[in-house]
CSV table of C-alpha atoms and ligand atoms in Angstrom, one decimal:
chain,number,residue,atom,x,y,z
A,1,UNK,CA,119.1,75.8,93.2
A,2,UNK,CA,122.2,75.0,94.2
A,3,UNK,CA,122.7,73.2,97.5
A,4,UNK,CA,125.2,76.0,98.8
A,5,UNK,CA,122.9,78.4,97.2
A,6,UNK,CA,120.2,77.0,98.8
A,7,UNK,CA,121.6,76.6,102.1
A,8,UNK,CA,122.5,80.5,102.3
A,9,UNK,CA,119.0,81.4,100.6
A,10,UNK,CA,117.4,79.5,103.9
A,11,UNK,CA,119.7,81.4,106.2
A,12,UNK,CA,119.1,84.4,105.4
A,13,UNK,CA,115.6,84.2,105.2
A,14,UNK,CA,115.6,82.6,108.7
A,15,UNK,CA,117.3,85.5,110.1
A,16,UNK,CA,116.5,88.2,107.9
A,17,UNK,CA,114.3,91.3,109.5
A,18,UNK,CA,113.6,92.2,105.8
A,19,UNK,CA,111.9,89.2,104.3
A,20,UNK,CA,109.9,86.5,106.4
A,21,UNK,CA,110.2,83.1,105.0
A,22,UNK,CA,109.4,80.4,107.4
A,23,UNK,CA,107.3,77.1,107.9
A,24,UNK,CA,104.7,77.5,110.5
A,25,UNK,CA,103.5,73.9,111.5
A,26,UNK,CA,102.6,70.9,109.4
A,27,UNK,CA,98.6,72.4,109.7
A,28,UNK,CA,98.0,75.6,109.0
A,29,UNK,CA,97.4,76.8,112.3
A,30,UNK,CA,96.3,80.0,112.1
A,31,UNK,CA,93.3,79.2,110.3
A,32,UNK,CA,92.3,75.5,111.8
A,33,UNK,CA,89.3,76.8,113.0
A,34,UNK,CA,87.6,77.8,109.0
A,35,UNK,CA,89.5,75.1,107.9
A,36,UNK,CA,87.4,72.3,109.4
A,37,UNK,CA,84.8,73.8,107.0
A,38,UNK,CA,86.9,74.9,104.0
A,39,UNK,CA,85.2,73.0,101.4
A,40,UNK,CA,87.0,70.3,99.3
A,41,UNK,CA,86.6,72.7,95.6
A,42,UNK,CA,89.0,75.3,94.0
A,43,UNK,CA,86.8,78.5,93.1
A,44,UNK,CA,87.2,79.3,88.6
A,45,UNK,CA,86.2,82.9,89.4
A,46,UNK,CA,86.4,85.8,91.8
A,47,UNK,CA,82.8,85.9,91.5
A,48,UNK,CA,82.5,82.6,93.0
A,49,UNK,CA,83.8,83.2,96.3
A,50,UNK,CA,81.8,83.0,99.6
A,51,UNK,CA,84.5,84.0,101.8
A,52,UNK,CA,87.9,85.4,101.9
A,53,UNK,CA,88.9,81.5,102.2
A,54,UNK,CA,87.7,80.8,99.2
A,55,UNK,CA,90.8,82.6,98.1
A,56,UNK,CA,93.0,81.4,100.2
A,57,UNK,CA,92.8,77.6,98.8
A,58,UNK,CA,93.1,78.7,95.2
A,59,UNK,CA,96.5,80.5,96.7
A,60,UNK,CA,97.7,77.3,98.3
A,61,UNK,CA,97.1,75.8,95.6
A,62,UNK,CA,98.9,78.3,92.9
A,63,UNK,CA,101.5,79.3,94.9
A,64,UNK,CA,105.3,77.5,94.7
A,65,UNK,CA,105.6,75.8,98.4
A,66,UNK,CA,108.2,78.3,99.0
A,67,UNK,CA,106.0,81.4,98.2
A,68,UNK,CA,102.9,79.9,100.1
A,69,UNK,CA,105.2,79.4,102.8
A,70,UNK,CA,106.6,82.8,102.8
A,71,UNK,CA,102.8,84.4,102.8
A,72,UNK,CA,101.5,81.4,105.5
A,73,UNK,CA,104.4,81.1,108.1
A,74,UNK,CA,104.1,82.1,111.4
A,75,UNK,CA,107.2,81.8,114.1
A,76,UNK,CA,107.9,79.2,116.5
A,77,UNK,CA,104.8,76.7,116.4
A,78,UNK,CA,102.4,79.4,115.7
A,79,UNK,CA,101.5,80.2,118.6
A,80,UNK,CA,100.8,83.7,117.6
A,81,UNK,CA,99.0,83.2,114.5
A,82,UNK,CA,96.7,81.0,116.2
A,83,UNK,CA,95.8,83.3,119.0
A,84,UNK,CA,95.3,86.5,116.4
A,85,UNK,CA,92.1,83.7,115.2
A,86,UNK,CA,91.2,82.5,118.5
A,87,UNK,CA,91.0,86.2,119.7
A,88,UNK,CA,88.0,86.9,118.0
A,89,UNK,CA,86.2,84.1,119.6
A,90,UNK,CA,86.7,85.8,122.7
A,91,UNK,CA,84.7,89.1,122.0
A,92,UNK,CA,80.9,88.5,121.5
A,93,UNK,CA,78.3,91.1,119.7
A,94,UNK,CA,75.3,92.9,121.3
A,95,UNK,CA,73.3,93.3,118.5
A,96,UNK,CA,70.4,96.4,119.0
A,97,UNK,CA,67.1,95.5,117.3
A,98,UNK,CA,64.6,97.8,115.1
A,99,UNK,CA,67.3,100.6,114.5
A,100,UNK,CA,66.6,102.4,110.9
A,101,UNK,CA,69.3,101.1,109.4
A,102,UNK,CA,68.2,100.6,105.5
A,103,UNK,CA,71.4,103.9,104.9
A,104,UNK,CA,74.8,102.4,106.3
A,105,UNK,CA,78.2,104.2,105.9
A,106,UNK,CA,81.9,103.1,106.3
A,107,UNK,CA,83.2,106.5,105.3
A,108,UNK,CA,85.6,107.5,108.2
A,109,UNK,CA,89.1,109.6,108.7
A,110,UNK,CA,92.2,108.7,109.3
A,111,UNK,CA,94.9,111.0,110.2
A,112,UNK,CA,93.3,113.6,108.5
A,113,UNK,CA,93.1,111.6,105.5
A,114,UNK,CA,89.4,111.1,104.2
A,115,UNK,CA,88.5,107.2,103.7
A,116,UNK,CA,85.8,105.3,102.1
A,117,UNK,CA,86.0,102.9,104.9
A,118,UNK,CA,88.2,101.8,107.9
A,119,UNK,CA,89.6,98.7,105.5
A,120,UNK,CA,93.4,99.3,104.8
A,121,UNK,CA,95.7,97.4,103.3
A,122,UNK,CA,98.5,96.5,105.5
A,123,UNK,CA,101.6,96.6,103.9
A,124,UNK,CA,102.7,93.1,102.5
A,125,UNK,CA,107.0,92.8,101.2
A,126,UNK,CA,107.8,91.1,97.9
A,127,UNK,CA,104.4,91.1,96.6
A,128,UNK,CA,106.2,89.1,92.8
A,129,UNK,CA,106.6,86.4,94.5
A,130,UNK,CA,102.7,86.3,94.5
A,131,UNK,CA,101.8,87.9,90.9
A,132,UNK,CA,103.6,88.9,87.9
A,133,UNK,CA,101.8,92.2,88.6
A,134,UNK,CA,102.5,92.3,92.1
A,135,UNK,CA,101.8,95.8,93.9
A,136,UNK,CA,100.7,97.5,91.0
A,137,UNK,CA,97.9,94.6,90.8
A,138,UNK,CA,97.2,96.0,94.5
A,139,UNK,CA,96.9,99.7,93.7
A,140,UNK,CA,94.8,99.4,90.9
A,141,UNK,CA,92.3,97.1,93.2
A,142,UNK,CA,92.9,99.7,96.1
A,143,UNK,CA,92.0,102.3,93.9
A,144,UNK,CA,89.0,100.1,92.3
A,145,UNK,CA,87.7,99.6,96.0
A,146,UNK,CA,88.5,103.1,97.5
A,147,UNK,CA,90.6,101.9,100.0
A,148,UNK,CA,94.4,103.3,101.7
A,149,UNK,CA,97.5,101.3,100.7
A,150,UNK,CA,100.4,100.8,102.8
A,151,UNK,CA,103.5,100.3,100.4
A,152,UNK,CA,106.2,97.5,102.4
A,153,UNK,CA,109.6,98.8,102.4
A,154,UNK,CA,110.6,95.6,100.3
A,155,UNK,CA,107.9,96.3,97.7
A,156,UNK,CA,109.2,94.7,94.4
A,157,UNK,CA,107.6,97.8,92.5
A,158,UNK,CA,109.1,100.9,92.6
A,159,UNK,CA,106.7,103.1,95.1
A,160,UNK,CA,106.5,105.9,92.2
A,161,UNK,CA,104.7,103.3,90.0
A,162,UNK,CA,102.5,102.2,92.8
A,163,UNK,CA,101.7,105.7,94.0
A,164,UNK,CA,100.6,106.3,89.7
A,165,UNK,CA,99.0,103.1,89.7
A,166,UNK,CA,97.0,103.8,93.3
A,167,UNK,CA,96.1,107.6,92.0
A,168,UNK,CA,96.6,108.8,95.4
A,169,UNK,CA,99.6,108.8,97.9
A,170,UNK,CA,99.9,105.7,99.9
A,171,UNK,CA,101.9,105.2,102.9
A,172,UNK,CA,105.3,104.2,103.5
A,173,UNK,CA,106.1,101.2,105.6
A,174,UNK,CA,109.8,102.1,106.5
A,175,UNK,CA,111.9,99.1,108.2
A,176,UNK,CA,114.9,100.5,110.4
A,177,UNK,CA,118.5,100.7,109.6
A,178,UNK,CA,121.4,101.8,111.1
A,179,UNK,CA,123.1,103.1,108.4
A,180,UNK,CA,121.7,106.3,108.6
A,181,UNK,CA,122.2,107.7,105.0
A,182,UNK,CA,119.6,104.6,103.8
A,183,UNK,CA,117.1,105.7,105.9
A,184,UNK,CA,117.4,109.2,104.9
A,185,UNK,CA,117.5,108.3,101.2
A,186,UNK,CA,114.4,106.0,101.9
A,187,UNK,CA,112.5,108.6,103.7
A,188,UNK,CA,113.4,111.4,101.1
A,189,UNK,CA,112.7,109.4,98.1
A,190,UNK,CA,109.0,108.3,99.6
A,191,UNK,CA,108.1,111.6,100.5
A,192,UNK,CA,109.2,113.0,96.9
A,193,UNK,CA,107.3,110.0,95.3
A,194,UNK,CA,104.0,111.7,97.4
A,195,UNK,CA,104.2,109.6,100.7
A,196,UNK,CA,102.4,112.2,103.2
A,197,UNK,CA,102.9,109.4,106.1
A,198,UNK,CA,106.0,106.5,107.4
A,199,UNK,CA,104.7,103.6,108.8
A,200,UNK,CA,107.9,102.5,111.1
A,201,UNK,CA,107.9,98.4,112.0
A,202,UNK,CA,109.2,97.7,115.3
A,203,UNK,CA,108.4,94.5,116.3
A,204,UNK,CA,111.1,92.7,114.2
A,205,UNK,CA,114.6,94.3,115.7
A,206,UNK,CA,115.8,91.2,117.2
A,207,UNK,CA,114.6,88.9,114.6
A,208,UNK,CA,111.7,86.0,114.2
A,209,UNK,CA,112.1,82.3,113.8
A,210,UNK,CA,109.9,81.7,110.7
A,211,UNK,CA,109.8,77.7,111.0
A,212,UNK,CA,107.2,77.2,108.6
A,213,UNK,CA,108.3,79.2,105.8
A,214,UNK,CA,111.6,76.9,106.2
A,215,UNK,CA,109.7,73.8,105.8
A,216,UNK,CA,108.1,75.0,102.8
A,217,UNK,CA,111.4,76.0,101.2
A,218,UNK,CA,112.6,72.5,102.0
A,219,UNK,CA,110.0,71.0,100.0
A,220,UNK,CA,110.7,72.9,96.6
A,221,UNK,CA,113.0,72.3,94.2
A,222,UNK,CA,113.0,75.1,91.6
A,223,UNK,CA,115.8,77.2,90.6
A,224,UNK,CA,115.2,80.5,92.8
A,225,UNK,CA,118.7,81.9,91.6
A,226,UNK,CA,117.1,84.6,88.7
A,227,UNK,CA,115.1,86.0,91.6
A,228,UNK,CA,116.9,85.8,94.5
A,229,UNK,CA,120.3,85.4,93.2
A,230,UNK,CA,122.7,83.3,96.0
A,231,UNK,CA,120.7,84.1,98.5
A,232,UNK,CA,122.7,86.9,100.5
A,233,UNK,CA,121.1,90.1,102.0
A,234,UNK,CA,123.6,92.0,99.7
A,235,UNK,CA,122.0,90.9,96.3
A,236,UNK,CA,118.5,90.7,98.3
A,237,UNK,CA,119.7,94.6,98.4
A,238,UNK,CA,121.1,95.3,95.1
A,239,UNK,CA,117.6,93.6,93.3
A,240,UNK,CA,115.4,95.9,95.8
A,241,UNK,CA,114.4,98.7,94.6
A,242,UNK,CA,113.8,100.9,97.8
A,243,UNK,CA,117.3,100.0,98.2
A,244,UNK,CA,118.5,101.2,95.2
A,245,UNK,CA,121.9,103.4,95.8
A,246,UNK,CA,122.0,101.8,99.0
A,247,UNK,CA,125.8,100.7,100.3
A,248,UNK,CA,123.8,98.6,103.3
A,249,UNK,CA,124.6,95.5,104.3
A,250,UNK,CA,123.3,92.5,106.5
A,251,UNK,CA,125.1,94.4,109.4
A,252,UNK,CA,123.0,97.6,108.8
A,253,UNK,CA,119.4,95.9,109.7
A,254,UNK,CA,120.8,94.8,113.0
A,255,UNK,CA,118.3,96.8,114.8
A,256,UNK,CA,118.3,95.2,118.4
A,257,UNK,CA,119.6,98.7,120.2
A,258,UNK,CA,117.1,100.5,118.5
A,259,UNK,CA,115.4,102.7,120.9
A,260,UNK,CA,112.7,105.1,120.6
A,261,UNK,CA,114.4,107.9,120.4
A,262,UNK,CA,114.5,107.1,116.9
A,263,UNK,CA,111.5,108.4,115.9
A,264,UNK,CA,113.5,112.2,116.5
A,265,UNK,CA,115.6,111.2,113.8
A,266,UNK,CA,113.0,110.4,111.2
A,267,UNK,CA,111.1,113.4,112.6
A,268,UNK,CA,114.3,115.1,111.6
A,269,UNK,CA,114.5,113.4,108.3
A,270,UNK,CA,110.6,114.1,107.2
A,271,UNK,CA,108.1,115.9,107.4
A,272,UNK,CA,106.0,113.3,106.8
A,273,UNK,CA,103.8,111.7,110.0
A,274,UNK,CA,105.0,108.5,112.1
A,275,UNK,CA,103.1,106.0,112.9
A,276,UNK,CA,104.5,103.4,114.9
A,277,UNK,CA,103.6,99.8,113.8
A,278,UNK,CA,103.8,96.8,116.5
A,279,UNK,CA,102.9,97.9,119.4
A,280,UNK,CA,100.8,94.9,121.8
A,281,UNK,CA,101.0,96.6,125.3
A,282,UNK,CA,99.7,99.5,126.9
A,283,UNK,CA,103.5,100.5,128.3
A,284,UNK,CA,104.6,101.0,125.0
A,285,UNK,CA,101.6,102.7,123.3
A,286,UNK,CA,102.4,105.3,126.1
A,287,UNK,CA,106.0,105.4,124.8
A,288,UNK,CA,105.1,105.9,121.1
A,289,UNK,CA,102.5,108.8,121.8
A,290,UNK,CA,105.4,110.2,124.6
A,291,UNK,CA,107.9,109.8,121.8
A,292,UNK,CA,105.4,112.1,119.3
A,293,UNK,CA,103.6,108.9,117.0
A,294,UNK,CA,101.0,110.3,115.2
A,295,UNK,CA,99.2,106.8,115.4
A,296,UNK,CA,99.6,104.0,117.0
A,297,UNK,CA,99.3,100.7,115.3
A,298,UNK,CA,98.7,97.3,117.2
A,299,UNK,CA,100.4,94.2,115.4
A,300,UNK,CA,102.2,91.7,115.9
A,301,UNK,CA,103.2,90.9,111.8
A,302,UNK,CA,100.1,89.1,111.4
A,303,UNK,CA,101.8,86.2,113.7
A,304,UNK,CA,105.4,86.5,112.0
A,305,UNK,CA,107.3,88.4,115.1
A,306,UNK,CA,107.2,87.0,118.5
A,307,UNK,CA,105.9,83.7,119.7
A,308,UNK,CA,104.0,85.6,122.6
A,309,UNK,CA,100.8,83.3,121.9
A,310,UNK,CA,98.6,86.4,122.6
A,311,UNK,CA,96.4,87.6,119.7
A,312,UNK,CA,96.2,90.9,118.3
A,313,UNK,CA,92.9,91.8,119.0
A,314,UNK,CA,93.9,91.0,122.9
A,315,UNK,CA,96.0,93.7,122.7
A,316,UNK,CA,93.6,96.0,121.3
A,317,UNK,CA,91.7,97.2,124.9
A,318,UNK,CA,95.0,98.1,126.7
A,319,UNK,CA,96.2,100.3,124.0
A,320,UNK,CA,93.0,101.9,123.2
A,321,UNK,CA,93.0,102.9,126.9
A,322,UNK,CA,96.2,104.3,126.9
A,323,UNK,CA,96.4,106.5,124.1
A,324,UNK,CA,92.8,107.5,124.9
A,325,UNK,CA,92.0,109.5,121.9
A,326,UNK,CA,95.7,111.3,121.8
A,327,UNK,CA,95.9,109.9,117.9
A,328,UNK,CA,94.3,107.0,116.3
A,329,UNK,CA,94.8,103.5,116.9
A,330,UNK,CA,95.3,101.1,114.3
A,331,UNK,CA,95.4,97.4,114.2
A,332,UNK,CA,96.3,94.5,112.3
A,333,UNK,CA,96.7,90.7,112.7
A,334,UNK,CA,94.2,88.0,112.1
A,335,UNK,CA,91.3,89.7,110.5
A,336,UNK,CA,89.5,87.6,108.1
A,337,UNK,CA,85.8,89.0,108.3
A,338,UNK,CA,83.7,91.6,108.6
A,339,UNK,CA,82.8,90.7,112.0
A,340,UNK,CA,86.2,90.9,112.9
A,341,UNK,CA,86.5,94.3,111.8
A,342,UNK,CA,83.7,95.2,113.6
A,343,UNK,CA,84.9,93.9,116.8
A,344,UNK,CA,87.8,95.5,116.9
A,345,UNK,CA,86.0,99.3,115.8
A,346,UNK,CA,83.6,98.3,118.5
A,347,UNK,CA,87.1,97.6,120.8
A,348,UNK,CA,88.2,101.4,119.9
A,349,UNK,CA,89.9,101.2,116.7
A,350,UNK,CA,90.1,103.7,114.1
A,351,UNK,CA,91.0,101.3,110.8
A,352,UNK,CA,92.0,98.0,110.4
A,353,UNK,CA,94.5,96.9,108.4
A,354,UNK,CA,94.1,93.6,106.8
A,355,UNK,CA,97.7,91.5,104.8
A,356,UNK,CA,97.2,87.5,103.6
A,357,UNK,CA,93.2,87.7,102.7
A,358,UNK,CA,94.1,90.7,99.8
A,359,UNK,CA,97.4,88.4,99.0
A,360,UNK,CA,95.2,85.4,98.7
A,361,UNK,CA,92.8,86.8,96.4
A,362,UNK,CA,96.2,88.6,94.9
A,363,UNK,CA,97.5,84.9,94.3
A,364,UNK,CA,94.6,83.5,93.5
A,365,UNK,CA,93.3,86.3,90.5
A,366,UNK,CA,95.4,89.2,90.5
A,367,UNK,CA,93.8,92.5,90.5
A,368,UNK,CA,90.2,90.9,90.1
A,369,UNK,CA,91.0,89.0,93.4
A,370,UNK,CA,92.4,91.6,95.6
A,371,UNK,CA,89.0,93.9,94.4
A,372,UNK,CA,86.8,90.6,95.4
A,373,UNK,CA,88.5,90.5,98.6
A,374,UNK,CA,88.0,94.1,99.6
A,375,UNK,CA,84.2,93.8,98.1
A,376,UNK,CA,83.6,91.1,100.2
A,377,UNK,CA,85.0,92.5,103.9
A,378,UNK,CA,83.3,96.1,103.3
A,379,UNK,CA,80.1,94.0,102.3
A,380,UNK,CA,80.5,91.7,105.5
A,381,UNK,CA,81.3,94.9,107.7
A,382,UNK,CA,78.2,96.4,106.7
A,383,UNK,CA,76.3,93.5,107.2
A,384,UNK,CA,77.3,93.3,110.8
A,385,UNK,CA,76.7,97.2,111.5
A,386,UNK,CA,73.4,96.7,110.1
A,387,UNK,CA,72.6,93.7,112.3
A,388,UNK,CA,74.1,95.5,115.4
A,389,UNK,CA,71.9,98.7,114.5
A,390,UNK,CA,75.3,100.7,113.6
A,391,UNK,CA,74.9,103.0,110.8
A,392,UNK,CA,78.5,104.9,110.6
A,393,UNK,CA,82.0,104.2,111.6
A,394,UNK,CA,81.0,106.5,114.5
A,395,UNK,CA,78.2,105.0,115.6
A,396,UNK,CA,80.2,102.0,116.5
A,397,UNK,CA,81.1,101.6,119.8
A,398,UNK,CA,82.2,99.7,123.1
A,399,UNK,CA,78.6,98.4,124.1
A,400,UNK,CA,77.9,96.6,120.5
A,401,UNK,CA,80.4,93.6,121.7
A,402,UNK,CA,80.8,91.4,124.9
A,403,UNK,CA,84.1,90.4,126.3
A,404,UNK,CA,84.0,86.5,127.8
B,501,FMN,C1,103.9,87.8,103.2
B,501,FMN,C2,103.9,88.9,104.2
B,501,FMN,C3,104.8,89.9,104.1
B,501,FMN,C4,104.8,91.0,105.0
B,501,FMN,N1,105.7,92.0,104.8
B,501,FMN,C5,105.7,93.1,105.6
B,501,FMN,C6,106.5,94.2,105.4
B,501,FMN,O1,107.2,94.3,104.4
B,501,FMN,N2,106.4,95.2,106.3
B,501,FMN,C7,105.6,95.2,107.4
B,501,FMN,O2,105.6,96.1,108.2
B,501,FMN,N3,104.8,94.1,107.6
B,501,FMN,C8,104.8,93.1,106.8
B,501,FMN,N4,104.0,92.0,107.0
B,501,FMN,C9,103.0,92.1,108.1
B,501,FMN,C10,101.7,92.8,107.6
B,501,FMN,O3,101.9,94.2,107.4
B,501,FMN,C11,100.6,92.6,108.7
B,501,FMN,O4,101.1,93.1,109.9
B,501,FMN,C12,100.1,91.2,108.8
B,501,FMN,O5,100.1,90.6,107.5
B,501,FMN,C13,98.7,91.3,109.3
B,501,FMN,O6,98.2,90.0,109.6
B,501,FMN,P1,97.3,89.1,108.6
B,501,FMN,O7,98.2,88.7,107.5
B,501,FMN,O8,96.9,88.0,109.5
B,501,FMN,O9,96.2,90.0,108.1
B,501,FMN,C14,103.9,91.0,106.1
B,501,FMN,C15,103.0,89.9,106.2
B,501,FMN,C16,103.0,88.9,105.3
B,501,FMN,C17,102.0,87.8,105.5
């Protein structure tokens, strides 16, 4: 690319609220504490993996340093993505002893929607610069595995071919704008396509400074003109396809006076349900349910918003409290293993979502590795509510974990 080309490429992605490239630090941070383990090998097969890890090194290591560094980066010094993993550590389990537990089951509901188990796929943006197959890759693993999709707003597949590719609807993740006849055309199109639920993001309106994914970008040297064009939200736009027909511009995802009576206006858009994605504090879970979410859903990007240095699963308590069975809670951000699901179903939540472990195996082996991936948690997650003497989503609850 271009050094002008280049330039504008890394400013936009800097500021963008629609794509998060940065450079978290030098180490990857969020994971330091598997990596003192990670073994020095690259796994041949899916089959081969022991952990979600395992998938993660064979992503590193496939991945163009820009790409990796768009899927890695935190913001700031990663504060963030390092307390989402440190979070867990924090939260013990109580294991109960000579419980029957030979029949286990992870079927649960969500929003009236019947699940195989509380694993969801949280939505991930730009999934080609992953795989050639990208989100299709994902639905057909999803639909392998049994598992809810969330579609990104900035998919690079068209959400009609994912929803044929997935067999059933998934959901929408909708990023604000305020040019209102995009958002209408979004919201319409995804409910035509089959979407019965919008998944609004609010924890990027007054942006996120992705340093890592910057210093990756630094270090590569390819061409990234064919995909990205020069770099400017306007082509970013035109080669989008939720965009498509859309006249916005870098202007139009200036969200920073966004407000929640916003939610009225996609209520008056949709009929489809809202659930409000990154909330961390209990004064603004009561705001979503006050403002008529259907669910709540505790994130902070996986570590890519704020810089607050306060993990996910932190949150989790405060919220749960608040909404206090109103709707569902939902939670994303750092979850890597079963027993970090479980912790946060024993915490009070009613799914969690997971986004880099599928995009590592993604990376890694395509559909195969996204299936692997999900494989592997649900097998993890009922290995844990077997040792705790859990045998149903239900089951699972406040006095099967320790706080420290
Ligand atoms: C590469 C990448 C792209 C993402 N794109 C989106 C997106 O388009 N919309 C959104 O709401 N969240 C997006 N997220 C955030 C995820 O939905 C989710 O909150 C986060 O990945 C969860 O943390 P985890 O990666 O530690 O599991 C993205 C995350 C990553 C890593």
């Amino acid at each position: 690319m271009d050094n002008p080309a280049r330039r504008q490429l890394l400013k936009f992605l800097a500021a963008s609220p629609l794509l998060y490239c940065t450079a978290a630090g030098r180490l990857l941070a969020e994971e330091s504490l598997d990596a003192i383990e990670l073994p020095d090998y690259l796994i041949g097969s899916p089959a081969d993996a022991l952990d979600v890890f395992d998938f993660h090194a064979v992503a590193k290591h496939t991945l163009p340093p820009a790409h990796y560094g768009y899927l890695a980066t935190g913001t700031d010094g990663n504060e963030t993505l390092t307390a989402n993993r440190r979070a867990f550590e924090q939260v013990y389990l109580r294991p109960s002893r000579m419980v029957d537990t030979s029949r286990i089951s992870l079927e649960t509901t969500l929003l009236g929607e019947s699940l195989q188990s509380p694993i969801v796929l949280a939505p991930v943006g730009s999934q080609g610069a992953f795989h050639p197959d990208a989100e299709l890759a994902t639905a057909r693993a999803a639909r392998a595995q049994g598992h809810l999709q969330l579609l990104s707003n900035v998919a690079t597949t068209p959400i009609e071919d994912v929803m044929a590719a997935r067999g059933e609807p998934v959901w929408f993740q909708f990023y604000p704008t305020n040019q209102w006849s995009t958002a209408q055309m979004m919201l319409e199109r995804a409910e035509r396509a089959g979407a019965r639920v919008v998944v609004l993001t609010v924890d990027l309106n007054s942006g996120s400074n992705r340093v890592l994914l910057g210093q990756h970008v630094r270090t590569d040297d390819r061409d990234c003109t064919t995909c990205h064009g020069t770099g400017s939200v306007e082509d970013f736009l035109r080669m989008n396809p939720m965009y498509q027909g859309s006249r916005a511009t870098y202007a139009n995802f200036a969200m920073a006076d966004m407000t929640w009576d916003y939610l009225d206006r996609i209520r008056g858009a949709t009929s489809m349900k809202i659930v409000v994605k990154g909330i961390v504090t209990r004064e603004d879970a009561a705001s979503a349910v006050e403002a008529g979410a259907d669910a709540v859903y505790v994130s902070n990007h996986g570590g890519r918003a704020e810089a607050s240095g306060w993990g996910a699963l932190e949150s989790l308590p405060e919220v749960v409290e608040t909404v206090n069975g109103r709707v569902p809670v939902m939670i994303d951000s750092g979850f890597r293993r079963g027993t970090d699901i479980f912790k946060a179903l024993a915490l009070g939540a009613d799914a969690v979502c997971i986004g880099r472990p599928y995009i590592w195996g993604l990376a890694a082996f395509g559909q195969a590795g996204v299936e692997k991936v999900l494989e592997m948690l649900k097998a993890e997650l009922a290995m844990v509510m077997g040792q705790v003497g859990a045998v149903s989503i239900e089951d699972i609850s406040r006095r099967h974990v320790g706080v420290r």
